[in-house]
mmCIF file with all atom_site columns, C-alpha atoms in Angstrom:
data_model
loop_
_atom_site.group_PDB
_atom_site.id
_atom_site.type_symbol
_atom_site.label_atom_id
_atom_site.label_alt_id
_atom_site.label_comp_id
_atom_site.label_asym_id
_atom_site.label_entity_id
_atom_site.label_seq_id
_atom_site.pdbx_PDB_ins_code
_atom_site.Cartn_x
_atom_site.Cartn_y
_atom_site.Cartn_z
_atom_site.occupancy
_atom_site.B_iso_or_equiv
_atom_site.pdbx_formal_charge
_atom_site.auth_seq_id
_atom_site.auth_comp_id
_atom_site.auth_asym_id
_atom_site.auth_atom_id
_atom_site.pdbx_PDB_model_num
ATOM 1   C CA . UNK G 1 1   ? 99.065  93.893  96.694  1.00 39.00 ? 1   UNK G CA 1
ATOM 2   C CA . UNK G 1 2   ? 97.443  90.701  96.230  1.00 42.00 ? 2   UNK G CA 1
ATOM 3   C CA . UNK G 1 3   ? 94.187  90.638  95.213  1.00 43.00 ? 3   UNK G CA 1
ATOM 4   C CA . UNK G 1 4   ? 91.502  89.801  92.723  1.00 41.00 ? 4   UNK G CA 1
ATOM 5   C CA . UNK G 1 5   ? 92.833  92.213  89.845  1.00 43.00 ? 5   UNK G CA 1
ATOM 6   C CA . UNK G 1 6   ? 96.017  90.733  90.642  1.00 43.00 ? 6   UNK G CA 1
ATOM 7   C CA . UNK G 1 7   ? 94.834  87.432  90.220  1.00 46.00 ? 7   UNK G CA 1
ATOM 8   C CA . UNK G 1 8   ? 92.864  87.979  87.348  1.00 52.00 ? 8   UNK G CA 1
ATOM 9   C CA . UNK G 1 9   ? 95.816  89.529  86.153  1.00 63.00 ? 9   UNK G CA 1
ATOM 10  C CA . UNK G 1 10  ? 94.038  93.030  85.002  1.00 77.00 ? 10  UNK G CA 1
ATOM 11  C CA . UNK G 1 11  ? 96.530  95.226  87.479  1.00 86.00 ? 11  UNK G CA 1
ATOM 12  C CA . UNK G 1 12  ? 99.985  94.720  88.705  1.00 91.00 ? 12  UNK G CA 1
ATOM 13  C CA . UNK G 1 13  ? 100.800 97.042  91.645  1.00 93.00 ? 13  UNK G CA 1
ATOM 14  C CA . UNK G 1 14  ? 104.153 97.395  94.062  1.00 95.00 ? 14  UNK G CA 1
ATOM 15  C CA . UNK G 1 15  ? 104.712 99.840  96.649  1.00 95.00 ? 15  UNK G CA 1
ATOM 16  C CA . UNK G 1 16  ? 108.356 101.859 96.077  1.00 96.00 ? 16  UNK G CA 1
ATOM 17  C CA . UNK G 1 17  ? 109.637 101.946 99.523  1.00 94.00 ? 17  UNK G CA 1
ATOM 18  C CA . UNK G 1 18  ? 113.321 103.197 100.471 1.00 92.00 ? 18  UNK G CA 1
ATOM 19  C CA . UNK G 1 19  ? 114.045 101.004 104.058 1.00 93.00 ? 19  UNK G CA 1
ATOM 20  C CA . UNK G 1 20  ? 110.320 101.006 105.844 1.00 95.00 ? 20  UNK G CA 1
ATOM 21  C CA . UNK G 1 21  ? 110.167 104.767 104.240 1.00 94.00 ? 21  UNK G CA 1
ATOM 22  C CA . UNK G 1 22  ? 106.918 104.742 101.794 1.00 95.00 ? 22  UNK G CA 1
ATOM 23  C CA . UNK G 1 23  ? 107.950 106.654 98.787  1.00 95.00 ? 23  UNK G CA 1
ATOM 24  C CA . UNK G 1 24  ? 105.083 105.654 96.692  1.00 97.00 ? 24  UNK G CA 1
ATOM 25  C CA . UNK G 1 25  ? 103.488 103.067 94.430  1.00 97.00 ? 25  UNK G CA 1
ATOM 26  C CA . UNK G 1 26  ? 103.636 102.034 90.441  1.00 97.00 ? 26  UNK G CA 1
ATOM 27  C CA . UNK G 1 27  ? 101.632 99.612  88.171  1.00 95.00 ? 27  UNK G CA 1
ATOM 28  C CA . UNK G 1 28  ? 100.416 98.393  85.678  1.00 95.00 ? 28  UNK G CA 1
ATOM 29  C CA . UNK G 1 29  ? 96.222  98.939  84.679  1.00 92.00 ? 29  UNK G CA 1
ATOM 30  C CA . UNK G 1 30  ? 93.972  97.663  82.256  1.00 90.00 ? 30  UNK G CA 1
ATOM 31  C CA . UNK G 1 31  ? 96.090  94.818  81.326  1.00 93.00 ? 31  UNK G CA 1
ATOM 32  C CA . UNK G 1 32  ? 94.301  93.450  78.066  1.00 92.00 ? 32  UNK G CA 1
ATOM 33  C CA . UNK G 1 33  ? 95.757  90.434  77.241  1.00 91.00 ? 33  UNK G CA 1
ATOM 34  C CA . UNK G 1 34  ? 96.179  91.562  74.357  1.00 94.00 ? 34  UNK G CA 1
ATOM 35  C CA . UNK G 1 35  ? 100.043 93.153  74.271  1.00 96.00 ? 35  UNK G CA 1
ATOM 36  C CA . UNK G 1 36  ? 98.596  96.590  76.217  1.00 97.00 ? 36  UNK G CA 1
ATOM 37  C CA . UNK G 1 37  ? 98.490  98.058  78.914  1.00 97.00 ? 37  UNK G CA 1
ATOM 38  C CA . UNK G 1 38  ? 98.436  101.752 81.232  1.00 97.00 ? 38  UNK G CA 1
ATOM 39  C CA . UNK G 1 39  ? 101.459 102.451 83.467  1.00 98.00 ? 39  UNK G CA 1
ATOM 40  C CA . UNK G 1 40  ? 100.893 104.335 86.786  1.00 96.00 ? 40  UNK G CA 1
ATOM 41  C CA . UNK G 1 41  ? 102.546 106.036 89.341  1.00 97.00 ? 41  UNK G CA 1
ATOM 42  C CA . UNK G 1 42  ? 102.344 107.894 92.223  1.00 96.00 ? 42  UNK G CA 1
ATOM 43  C CA . UNK G 1 43  ? 105.153 109.582 95.166  1.00 96.00 ? 43  UNK G CA 1
ATOM 44  C CA . UNK G 1 44  ? 104.545 110.687 98.740  1.00 96.00 ? 44  UNK G CA 1
ATOM 45  C CA . UNK G 1 45  ? 105.070 114.222 98.670  1.00 95.00 ? 45  UNK G CA 1
ATOM 46  C CA . UNK G 1 46  ? 108.668 114.599 100.570 1.00 94.00 ? 46  UNK G CA 1
ATOM 47  C CA . UNK G 1 47  ? 109.480 111.572 98.946  1.00 94.00 ? 47  UNK G CA 1
ATOM 48  C CA . UNK G 1 48  ? 109.539 113.356 95.534  1.00 93.00 ? 48  UNK G CA 1
ATOM 49  C CA . UNK G 1 49  ? 113.336 114.020 93.525  1.00 90.00 ? 49  UNK G CA 1
ATOM 50  C CA . UNK G 1 50  ? 116.896 111.662 93.567  1.00 88.00 ? 50  UNK G CA 1
ATOM 51  C CA . UNK G 1 51  ? 115.396 109.599 90.189  1.00 91.00 ? 51  UNK G CA 1
ATOM 52  C CA . UNK G 1 52  ? 113.710 106.523 92.528  1.00 93.00 ? 52  UNK G CA 1
ATOM 53  C CA . UNK G 1 53  ? 110.142 106.542 90.633  1.00 96.00 ? 53  UNK G CA 1
ATOM 54  C CA . UNK G 1 54  ? 112.314 106.442 87.433  1.00 95.00 ? 54  UNK G CA 1
ATOM 55  C CA . UNK G 1 55  ? 114.816 103.835 88.968  1.00 95.00 ? 55  UNK G CA 1
ATOM 56  C CA . UNK G 1 56  ? 111.432 102.292 89.985  1.00 96.00 ? 56  UNK G CA 1
ATOM 57  C CA . UNK G 1 57  ? 109.868 102.825 86.527  1.00 97.00 ? 57  UNK G CA 1
ATOM 58  C CA . UNK G 1 58  ? 112.521 101.324 84.342  1.00 97.00 ? 58  UNK G CA 1
ATOM 59  C CA . UNK G 1 59  ? 112.339 98.282  86.435  1.00 97.00 ? 59  UNK G CA 1
ATOM 60  C CA . UNK G 1 60  ? 108.706 97.557  85.893  1.00 96.00 ? 60  UNK G CA 1
ATOM 61  C CA . UNK G 1 61  ? 109.162 99.178  82.032  1.00 98.00 ? 61  UNK G CA 1
ATOM 62  C CA . UNK G 1 62  ? 111.414 95.978  81.655  1.00 97.00 ? 62  UNK G CA 1
ATOM 63  C CA . UNK G 1 63  ? 109.063 93.307  83.404  1.00 95.00 ? 63  UNK G CA 1
ATOM 64  C CA . UNK G 1 64  ? 106.179 94.322  81.287  1.00 96.00 ? 64  UNK G CA 1
ATOM 65  C CA . UNK G 1 65  ? 108.024 94.323  77.632  1.00 97.00 ? 65  UNK G CA 1
ATOM 66  C CA . UNK G 1 66  ? 109.669 90.884  78.774  1.00 96.00 ? 66  UNK G CA 1
ATOM 67  C CA . UNK G 1 67  ? 108.097 87.399  77.584  1.00 94.00 ? 67  UNK G CA 1
ATOM 68  C CA . UNK G 1 68  ? 108.501 87.015  81.292  1.00 93.00 ? 68  UNK G CA 1
ATOM 69  C CA . UNK G 1 69  ? 105.906 89.597  82.692  1.00 92.00 ? 69  UNK G CA 1
ATOM 70  C CA . UNK G 1 70  ? 103.237 91.140  80.682  1.00 93.00 ? 70  UNK G CA 1
ATOM 71  C CA . UNK G 1 71  ? 104.561 90.576  77.575  1.00 95.00 ? 71  UNK G CA 1
ATOM 72  C CA . UNK G 1 72  ? 103.378 94.215  76.504  1.00 97.00 ? 72  UNK G CA 1
ATOM 73  C CA . UNK G 1 73  ? 104.178 95.641  72.995  1.00 98.00 ? 73  UNK G CA 1
ATOM 74  C CA . UNK G 1 74  ? 102.372 99.271  73.617  1.00 98.00 ? 74  UNK G CA 1
ATOM 75  C CA . UNK G 1 75  ? 102.641 100.997 77.316  1.00 98.00 ? 75  UNK G CA 1
ATOM 76  C CA . UNK G 1 76  ? 100.196 104.482 77.646  1.00 98.00 ? 76  UNK G CA 1
ATOM 77  C CA . UNK G 1 77  ? 100.871 107.062 80.448  1.00 98.00 ? 77  UNK G CA 1
ATOM 78  C CA . UNK G 1 78  ? 97.853  109.171 81.338  1.00 98.00 ? 78  UNK G CA 1
ATOM 79  C CA . UNK G 1 79  ? 97.611  112.309 83.077  1.00 97.00 ? 79  UNK G CA 1
ATOM 80  C CA . UNK G 1 80  ? 95.108  114.897 84.127  1.00 97.00 ? 80  UNK G CA 1
ATOM 81  C CA . UNK G 1 81  ? 96.382  117.990 81.629  1.00 97.00 ? 81  UNK G CA 1
ATOM 82  C CA . UNK G 1 82  ? 98.764  119.897 83.485  1.00 97.00 ? 82  UNK G CA 1
ATOM 83  C CA . UNK G 1 83  ? 100.401 116.957 86.129  1.00 96.00 ? 83  UNK G CA 1
ATOM 84  C CA . UNK G 1 84  ? 103.583 118.423 84.686  1.00 96.00 ? 84  UNK G CA 1
ATOM 85  C CA . UNK G 1 85  ? 105.917 116.240 87.772  1.00 95.00 ? 85  UNK G CA 1
ATOM 86  C CA . UNK G 1 86  ? 103.864 113.788 85.671  1.00 96.00 ? 86  UNK G CA 1
ATOM 87  C CA . UNK G 1 87  ? 104.677 114.437 82.755  1.00 97.00 ? 87  UNK G CA 1
ATOM 88  C CA . UNK G 1 88  ? 108.468 115.411 83.091  1.00 96.00 ? 88  UNK G CA 1
ATOM 89  C CA . UNK G 1 89  ? 108.684 111.660 84.613  1.00 96.00 ? 89  UNK G CA 1
ATOM 90  C CA . UNK G 1 90  ? 107.323 110.264 81.406  1.00 98.00 ? 90  UNK G CA 1
ATOM 91  C CA . UNK G 1 91  ? 109.101 111.747 79.358  1.00 98.00 ? 91  UNK G CA 1
ATOM 92  C CA . UNK G 1 92  ? 112.321 111.133 80.961  1.00 97.00 ? 92  UNK G CA 1
ATOM 93  C CA . UNK G 1 93  ? 111.602 107.251 80.404  1.00 97.00 ? 93  UNK G CA 1
ATOM 94  C CA . UNK G 1 94  ? 111.049 107.627 77.144  1.00 98.00 ? 94  UNK G CA 1
ATOM 95  C CA . UNK G 1 95  ? 107.524 108.056 76.455  1.00 98.00 ? 95  UNK G CA 1
ATOM 96  C CA . UNK G 1 96  ? 106.053 109.588 73.252  1.00 98.00 ? 96  UNK G CA 1
ATOM 97  C CA . UNK G 1 97  ? 103.673 112.361 73.441  1.00 98.00 ? 97  UNK G CA 1
ATOM 98  C CA . UNK G 1 98  ? 100.119 111.772 71.896  1.00 98.00 ? 98  UNK G CA 1
ATOM 99  C CA . UNK G 1 99  ? 97.981  114.098 72.484  1.00 98.00 ? 99  UNK G CA 1
ATOM 100 C CA . UNK G 1 100 ? 94.712  115.409 74.795  1.00 98.00 ? 100 UNK G CA 1
ATOM 101 C CA . UNK G 1 101 ? 91.879  113.454 75.539  1.00 97.00 ? 101 UNK G CA 1
ATOM 102 C CA . UNK G 1 102 ? 88.864  115.430 76.094  1.00 97.00 ? 102 UNK G CA 1
ATOM 103 C CA . UNK G 1 103 ? 86.406  114.798 78.959  1.00 96.00 ? 103 UNK G CA 1
ATOM 104 C CA . UNK G 1 104 ? 88.264  110.996 79.096  1.00 96.00 ? 104 UNK G CA 1
ATOM 105 C CA . UNK G 1 105 ? 89.840  111.045 83.136  1.00 93.00 ? 105 UNK G CA 1
ATOM 106 C CA . UNK G 1 106 ? 86.668  110.589 85.062  1.00 94.00 ? 106 UNK G CA 1
ATOM 107 C CA . UNK G 1 107 ? 87.074  110.482 89.194  1.00 90.00 ? 107 UNK G CA 1
ATOM 108 C CA . UNK G 1 108 ? 83.662  110.319 91.571  1.00 93.00 ? 108 UNK G CA 1
ATOM 109 C CA . UNK G 1 109 ? 83.594  113.901 91.482  1.00 92.00 ? 109 UNK G CA 1
ATOM 110 C CA . UNK G 1 110 ? 84.363  115.310 87.834  1.00 93.00 ? 110 UNK G CA 1
ATOM 111 C CA . UNK G 1 111 ? 86.174  114.928 84.387  1.00 97.00 ? 111 UNK G CA 1
ATOM 112 C CA . UNK G 1 112 ? 88.942  116.129 83.418  1.00 97.00 ? 112 UNK G CA 1
ATOM 113 C CA . UNK G 1 113 ? 91.098  116.711 80.333  1.00 97.00 ? 113 UNK G CA 1
ATOM 114 C CA . UNK G 1 114 ? 94.194  114.307 80.023  1.00 97.00 ? 114 UNK G CA 1
ATOM 115 C CA . UNK G 1 115 ? 97.533  113.750 78.354  1.00 98.00 ? 115 UNK G CA 1
ATOM 116 C CA . UNK G 1 116 ? 98.169  110.467 77.212  1.00 98.00 ? 116 UNK G CA 1
ATOM 117 C CA . UNK G 1 117 ? 101.954 109.420 76.287  1.00 98.00 ? 117 UNK G CA 1
ATOM 118 C CA . UNK G 1 118 ? 102.745 106.134 75.005  1.00 98.00 ? 118 UNK G CA 1
ATOM 119 C CA . UNK G 1 119 ? 106.068 103.652 74.641  1.00 98.00 ? 119 UNK G CA 1
ATOM 120 C CA . UNK G 1 120 ? 106.620 100.771 72.601  1.00 98.00 ? 120 UNK G CA 1
ATOM 121 C CA . UNK G 1 121 ? 108.397 98.327  73.251  1.00 98.00 ? 121 UNK G CA 1
ATOM 122 C CA . UNK G 1 122 ? 110.714 98.658  69.563  1.00 98.00 ? 122 UNK G CA 1
ATOM 123 C CA . UNK G 1 123 ? 111.461 102.093 71.108  1.00 97.00 ? 123 UNK G CA 1
ATOM 124 C CA . UNK G 1 124 ? 114.202 103.588 71.743  1.00 95.00 ? 124 UNK G CA 1
ATOM 125 C CA . UNK G 1 125 ? 113.476 104.622 75.467  1.00 95.00 ? 125 UNK G CA 1
ATOM 126 C CA . UNK G 1 126 ? 115.489 108.206 75.696  1.00 96.00 ? 126 UNK G CA 1
ATOM 127 C CA . UNK G 1 127 ? 113.387 111.150 75.855  1.00 95.00 ? 127 UNK G CA 1
ATOM 128 C CA . UNK G 1 128 ? 111.997 113.083 72.975  1.00 91.00 ? 128 UNK G CA 1
ATOM 129 C CA . UNK G 1 129 ? 110.845 116.069 72.979  1.00 94.00 ? 129 UNK G CA 1
ATOM 130 C CA . UNK G 1 130 ? 107.298 116.824 74.090  1.00 97.00 ? 130 UNK G CA 1
ATOM 131 C CA . UNK G 1 131 ? 104.978 120.175 73.266  1.00 96.00 ? 131 UNK G CA 1
ATOM 132 C CA . UNK G 1 132 ? 102.942 120.521 76.428  1.00 97.00 ? 132 UNK G CA 1
ATOM 133 C CA . UNK G 1 133 ? 106.641 121.016 78.278  1.00 96.00 ? 133 UNK G CA 1
ATOM 134 C CA . UNK G 1 134 ? 108.718 124.206 78.046  1.00 86.00 ? 134 UNK G CA 1
ATOM 135 C CA . UNK G 1 135 ? 112.196 123.140 79.316  1.00 75.00 ? 135 UNK G CA 1
#
């Protein structure tokens, strides 16, 4: 996808495909020009599983931390409290759970509490324990 946000370097979004089949989307949002950004992803319900999102996420994280990419230092992940599927992907990517943001996620209809986690360029990208996920 290209548009004003892409040209203005605020957002980067990619489509994940398996042949002609749409698997999902992944991107970086709120790129602030100071080394910070937020990762977001979505996978079609019938395409979940199989590790394709994790593979795509590792590739875009590599890009985001590289000097040829966004040159980020910190990547944040946020999701509505209870979105364990998204949290499990973030944990598998090495994100560290940082807490709950009360009423911080705003949609057109309401506000939700949100989980937040982060990955630093210097972090070892190994799964860490998350207190909100049971194993």
